[in-house]
CSV table of C-alpha atoms in Angstrom, one decimal:
chain,number,residue,atom,x,y,z
Z,1,MET,CA,50.7,232.6,135.3
Z,2,LYS,CA,47.8,230.7,134.2
Z,3,LYS,CA,48.3,231.7,130.6
Z,4,SER,CA,51.9,230.6,130.8
Z,5,ARG,CA,50.9,227.1,132.4
Z,6,ALA,CA,48.1,226.5,129.6
Z,7,ARG,CA,50.8,227.1,126.8
Z,8,PHE,CA,53.7,224.3,126.8
Z,9,LEU,CA,55.8,225.4,124.2
Z,10,ARG,CA,56.8,228.7,122.6
Z,11,GLY,CA,55.1,228.0,119.6
Z,12,GLY,CA,52.0,227.7,121.3
Z,13,VAL,CA,51.3,224.0,121.6
Z,14,SER,CA,49.2,223.2,124.5
Z,15,LEU,CA,50.2,220.5,127.2
Z,16,ARG,CA,47.5,218.5,126.6
Z,17,ARG,CA,47.9,218.5,122.6
Z,18,PHE,CA,51.3,217.5,123.3
Z,19,LEU,CA,50.6,214.6,125.4
Z,20,THR,CA,47.9,212.9,123.2
Z,21,THR,CA,49.7,213.5,119.8
Z,22,PHE,CA,53.3,212.9,120.9
Z,23,LEU,CA,53.9,211.6,124.4
Z,24,LEU,CA,50.9,209.1,124.6
Z,25,PRO,CA,51.6,207.2,121.4
Z,26,LEU,CA,55.3,207.1,122.4
Z,27,ILE,CA,54.4,205.5,125.5
Z,28,VAL,CA,52.2,203.0,123.6
Z,29,LEU,CA,54.7,202.1,121.0
Z,30,LEU,CA,57.6,201.8,123.6
Z,31,GLY,CA,55.1,199.5,125.5
Z,32,PHE,CA,54.5,197.5,122.6
Z,33,ILE,CA,58.3,197.0,121.8
Z,34,TYR,CA,58.5,196.0,125.4
Z,35,LEU,CA,56.1,193.4,125.2
Z,36,LEU,CA,57.6,192.1,122.0
Z,37,VAL,CA,61.1,191.7,123.6
Z,38,VAL,CA,59.5,190.2,126.7
Z,39,SER,CA,57.7,187.7,124.6
Z,40,TYR,CA,60.6,186.5,122.6
Z,41,ALA,CA,62.7,186.3,125.5
Z,42,VAL,CA,60.2,184.0,127.3
Z,43,TYR,CA,59.9,181.8,124.0
Z,44,THR,CA,63.4,181.4,123.8
Z,45,VAL,CA,63.7,180.0,127.0
Z,46,VAL,CA,60.9,177.6,126.9
Z,47,HIS,CA,61.9,176.4,123.4
Z,48,PRO,CA,66.0,176.1,123.7
Z,49,THR,CA,68.0,175.4,121.1
Z,50,ILE,CA,68.0,171.6,120.2
Z,51,LEU,CA,71.3,170.1,119.8
Z,52,ALA,CA,71.7,167.4,117.3
Z,53,GLU,CA,72.7,164.0,119.0
Z,54,ASN,CA,75.6,162.9,116.6
Z,55,VAL,CA,76.7,160.1,119.1
Z,56,ASP,CA,74.6,157.3,120.7
Z,57,PRO,CA,75.7,154.7,123.2
Z,58,SER,CA,76.9,152.4,120.6
Z,59,ALA,CA,79.8,154.7,120.1
Z,60,TYR,CA,81.0,153.7,123.6
Z,61,PHE,CA,80.3,150.0,122.6
Z,62,LEU,CA,77.1,149.9,124.9
Z,63,LYS,CA,74.1,147.9,123.7
Z,64,PHE,CA,71.2,150.1,124.0
Z,65,GLN,CA,67.4,150.3,123.0
Z,66,ASP,CA,65.8,153.4,121.8
Z,67,PHE,CA,62.2,154.0,123.0
Z,68,THR,CA,59.3,156.5,123.0
Z,69,TYR,CA,56.8,157.0,125.8
Z,70,LYS,CA,53.9,159.2,125.9
Z,71,THR,CA,53.3,161.8,128.4
Z,72,GLY,CA,50.1,162.6,130.2
Z,73,ASP,CA,49.4,165.4,127.9
Z,74,GLY,CA,50.1,163.5,124.7
Z,75,ALA,CA,53.8,164.6,123.9
Z,76,GLU,CA,55.9,161.5,122.7
Z,77,LEU,CA,59.4,161.8,124.1
Z,78,SER,CA,62.3,159.6,123.7
Z,79,ALA,CA,64.7,157.5,125.8
Z,80,TRP,CA,67.8,155.3,125.6
Z,81,TYR,CA,67.9,152.3,127.9
Z,82,ILE,CA,71.1,150.6,128.5
Z,83,PRO,CA,70.7,147.4,130.1
Z,84,SER,CA,73.0,145.6,132.8
Z,85,LYS,CA,72.6,142.4,134.7
Z,86,PRO,CA,69.2,141.3,135.7
Z,87,GLY,CA,68.1,143.0,138.9
Z,88,SER,CA,70.7,145.7,138.7
Z,89,PRO,CA,70.1,149.2,140.1
Z,90,LEU,CA,68.2,151.7,137.5
Z,91,ILE,CA,69.8,155.1,137.2
Z,92,LEU,CA,68.2,158.0,135.3
Z,93,LEU,CA,70.5,160.3,133.9
Z,94,LEU,CA,68.8,163.6,132.9
Z,95,PRO,CA,70.5,166.2,130.7
Z,96,GLY,CA,70.1,169.9,132.0
Z,97,TYR,CA,68.6,172.8,129.9
Z,98,GLY,CA,69.6,173.1,126.4
Z,99,GLU,CA,71.3,170.0,126.7
Z,100,ASN,CA,71.1,166.4,125.1
Z,101,ARG,CA,72.0,162.8,125.9
Z,102,THR,CA,75.3,162.7,124.2
Z,103,ARG,CA,77.1,164.8,127.1
Z,104,LEU,CA,75.8,162.1,129.8
Z,105,LEU,CA,77.3,159.2,127.7
Z,106,ASN,CA,80.6,159.0,129.4
Z,107,LEU,CA,79.0,159.2,132.6
Z,108,ALA,CA,76.7,156.4,131.5
Z,109,ASP,CA,79.8,154.4,130.4
Z,110,LYS,CA,81.1,154.4,133.7
Z,111,LEU,CA,77.9,153.5,135.8
Z,112,HIS,CA,77.3,150.8,133.4
Z,113,ALA,CA,80.8,149.3,134.0
Z,114,ALA,CA,79.7,149.5,137.6
Z,115,ASP,CA,76.8,147.1,136.9
Z,116,PHE,CA,74.0,149.8,136.9
Z,117,SER,CA,71.5,149.9,134.2
Z,118,ILE,CA,70.8,153.5,132.7
Z,119,VAL,CA,68.1,155.3,131.2
Z,120,LEU,CA,68.8,158.5,129.4
Z,121,PRO,CA,65.5,160.5,128.7
Z,122,LEU,CA,64.8,163.6,126.8
Z,123,LEU,CA,62.7,166.2,128.6
Z,124,ARG,CA,59.9,168.1,127.0
Z,125,GLY,CA,61.3,170.9,125.2
Z,126,HIS,CA,64.7,169.0,124.2
Z,127,ASP,CA,63.4,166.3,121.8
Z,128,ARG,CA,63.6,167.2,118.1
Z,129,LYS,CA,60.5,165.0,117.5
Z,130,ALA,CA,58.3,166.4,120.0
Z,131,GLU,CA,56.9,170.0,119.4
Z,132,VAL,CA,56.4,170.7,123.0
Z,133,ALA,CA,57.9,173.4,125.3
Z,134,THR,CA,59.8,173.0,128.5
Z,135,THR,CA,57.8,173.9,131.6
Z,136,MET,CA,61.3,174.5,133.5
Z,137,GLY,CA,60.6,171.3,135.6
Z,138,TRP,CA,57.2,171.5,136.6
Z,139,LYS,CA,55.5,169.1,134.1
Z,140,GLU,CA,58.7,167.4,133.5
Z,141,SER,CA,58.2,165.8,137.1
Z,142,GLU,CA,55.0,164.3,135.9
Z,143,ASP,CA,56.7,162.9,132.6
Z,144,LEU,CA,59.2,161.2,135.2
Z,145,LYS,CA,56.1,159.3,136.5
Z,146,VAL,CA,54.9,158.4,133.1
Z,147,LEU,CA,58.5,157.1,132.2
Z,148,LEU,CA,59.0,155.0,135.2
Z,149,ASP,CA,55.5,153.6,134.4
Z,150,GLU,CA,56.6,153.0,131.0
Z,151,LEU,CA,59.9,151.4,132.3
Z,152,ARG,CA,57.9,148.8,134.6
Z,153,GLY,CA,55.7,148.0,131.9
Z,154,ARG,CA,58.7,147.2,129.7
Z,155,LYS,CA,60.5,145.3,132.4
Z,156,TYR,CA,63.4,147.7,132.6
Z,157,LEU,CA,62.5,148.7,136.0
Z,158,GLU,CA,62.5,145.1,138.1
Z,159,SER,CA,64.1,146.2,141.5
Z,160,GLN,CA,63.1,149.0,143.5
Z,161,LYS,CA,66.9,150.4,143.5
Z,162,LEU,CA,66.2,153.5,141.5
Z,163,GLY,CA,68.4,156.6,141.4
Z,164,ALA,CA,68.8,159.7,139.4
Z,165,TRP,CA,71.3,162.5,138.4
Z,166,GLY,CA,70.2,165.9,137.1
Z,167,MET,CA,71.2,169.3,136.7
Z,168,ASN,CA,69.5,172.4,136.9
Z,169,ILE,CA,65.7,172.0,135.3
Z,170,SER,CA,66.2,168.2,135.3
Z,171,ALA,CA,67.4,168.3,139.0
Z,172,PHE,CA,64.4,170.5,139.8
Z,173,ALA,CA,62.0,167.7,138.0
Z,174,LEU,CA,63.7,165.1,140.0
Z,175,LEU,CA,62.8,166.8,143.3
Z,176,GLN,CA,59.5,167.6,142.4
Z,177,ALA,CA,58.8,163.9,141.5
Z,178,ALA,CA,60.6,162.9,144.8
Z,179,ARG,CA,58.1,165.1,146.5
Z,180,GLN,CA,55.2,163.6,144.6
Z,181,GLY,CA,55.8,160.2,145.7
Z,182,ILE,CA,58.4,158.4,143.5
Z,183,SER,CA,61.1,157.0,145.9
Z,184,PHE,CA,64.5,157.3,144.8
Z,185,ARG,CA,67.3,155.7,146.7
Z,186,ALA,CA,69.9,158.3,145.4
Z,187,LEU,CA,69.3,161.8,143.8
Z,188,VAL,CA,72.3,163.6,142.6
């Protein structure tokens, strides 16, 4: 019985030799392939495909200012500011994961017609100029604080009437920012 256990295959190959020459390298290779697939998946998630912005607010006959702001870690992100009457409430419209600001221009037009000033920033990982990955909302909330400081410095945010609209990771970033002390009058 012991002799039959010592031999794995009829050809006389031992189990130990089979494991070390065939099975172990196969497991290592499969593990390496798994790590490559997972790494690629993570990379594609934190570096979404950036869609070209073929339209800007002027296509909706809205006057706007394109500006950039520097985040806490040095990334330079861009935003559009669409002014309304002085002292009017300001609404942040944040595009979702894998989206750009052009999808929000129709909503911006409607809100501007209701006398709201609008800011449409690009989040990290979504700006073609900034080579920085998305953090799925974690650092984006810190970026929102920097953006609001920039808006106050530029006198775009004069009143305390601040609202925000976001979806998926931008909504998460807004909730994180609210939790960290930014007081929004409305969050959608």
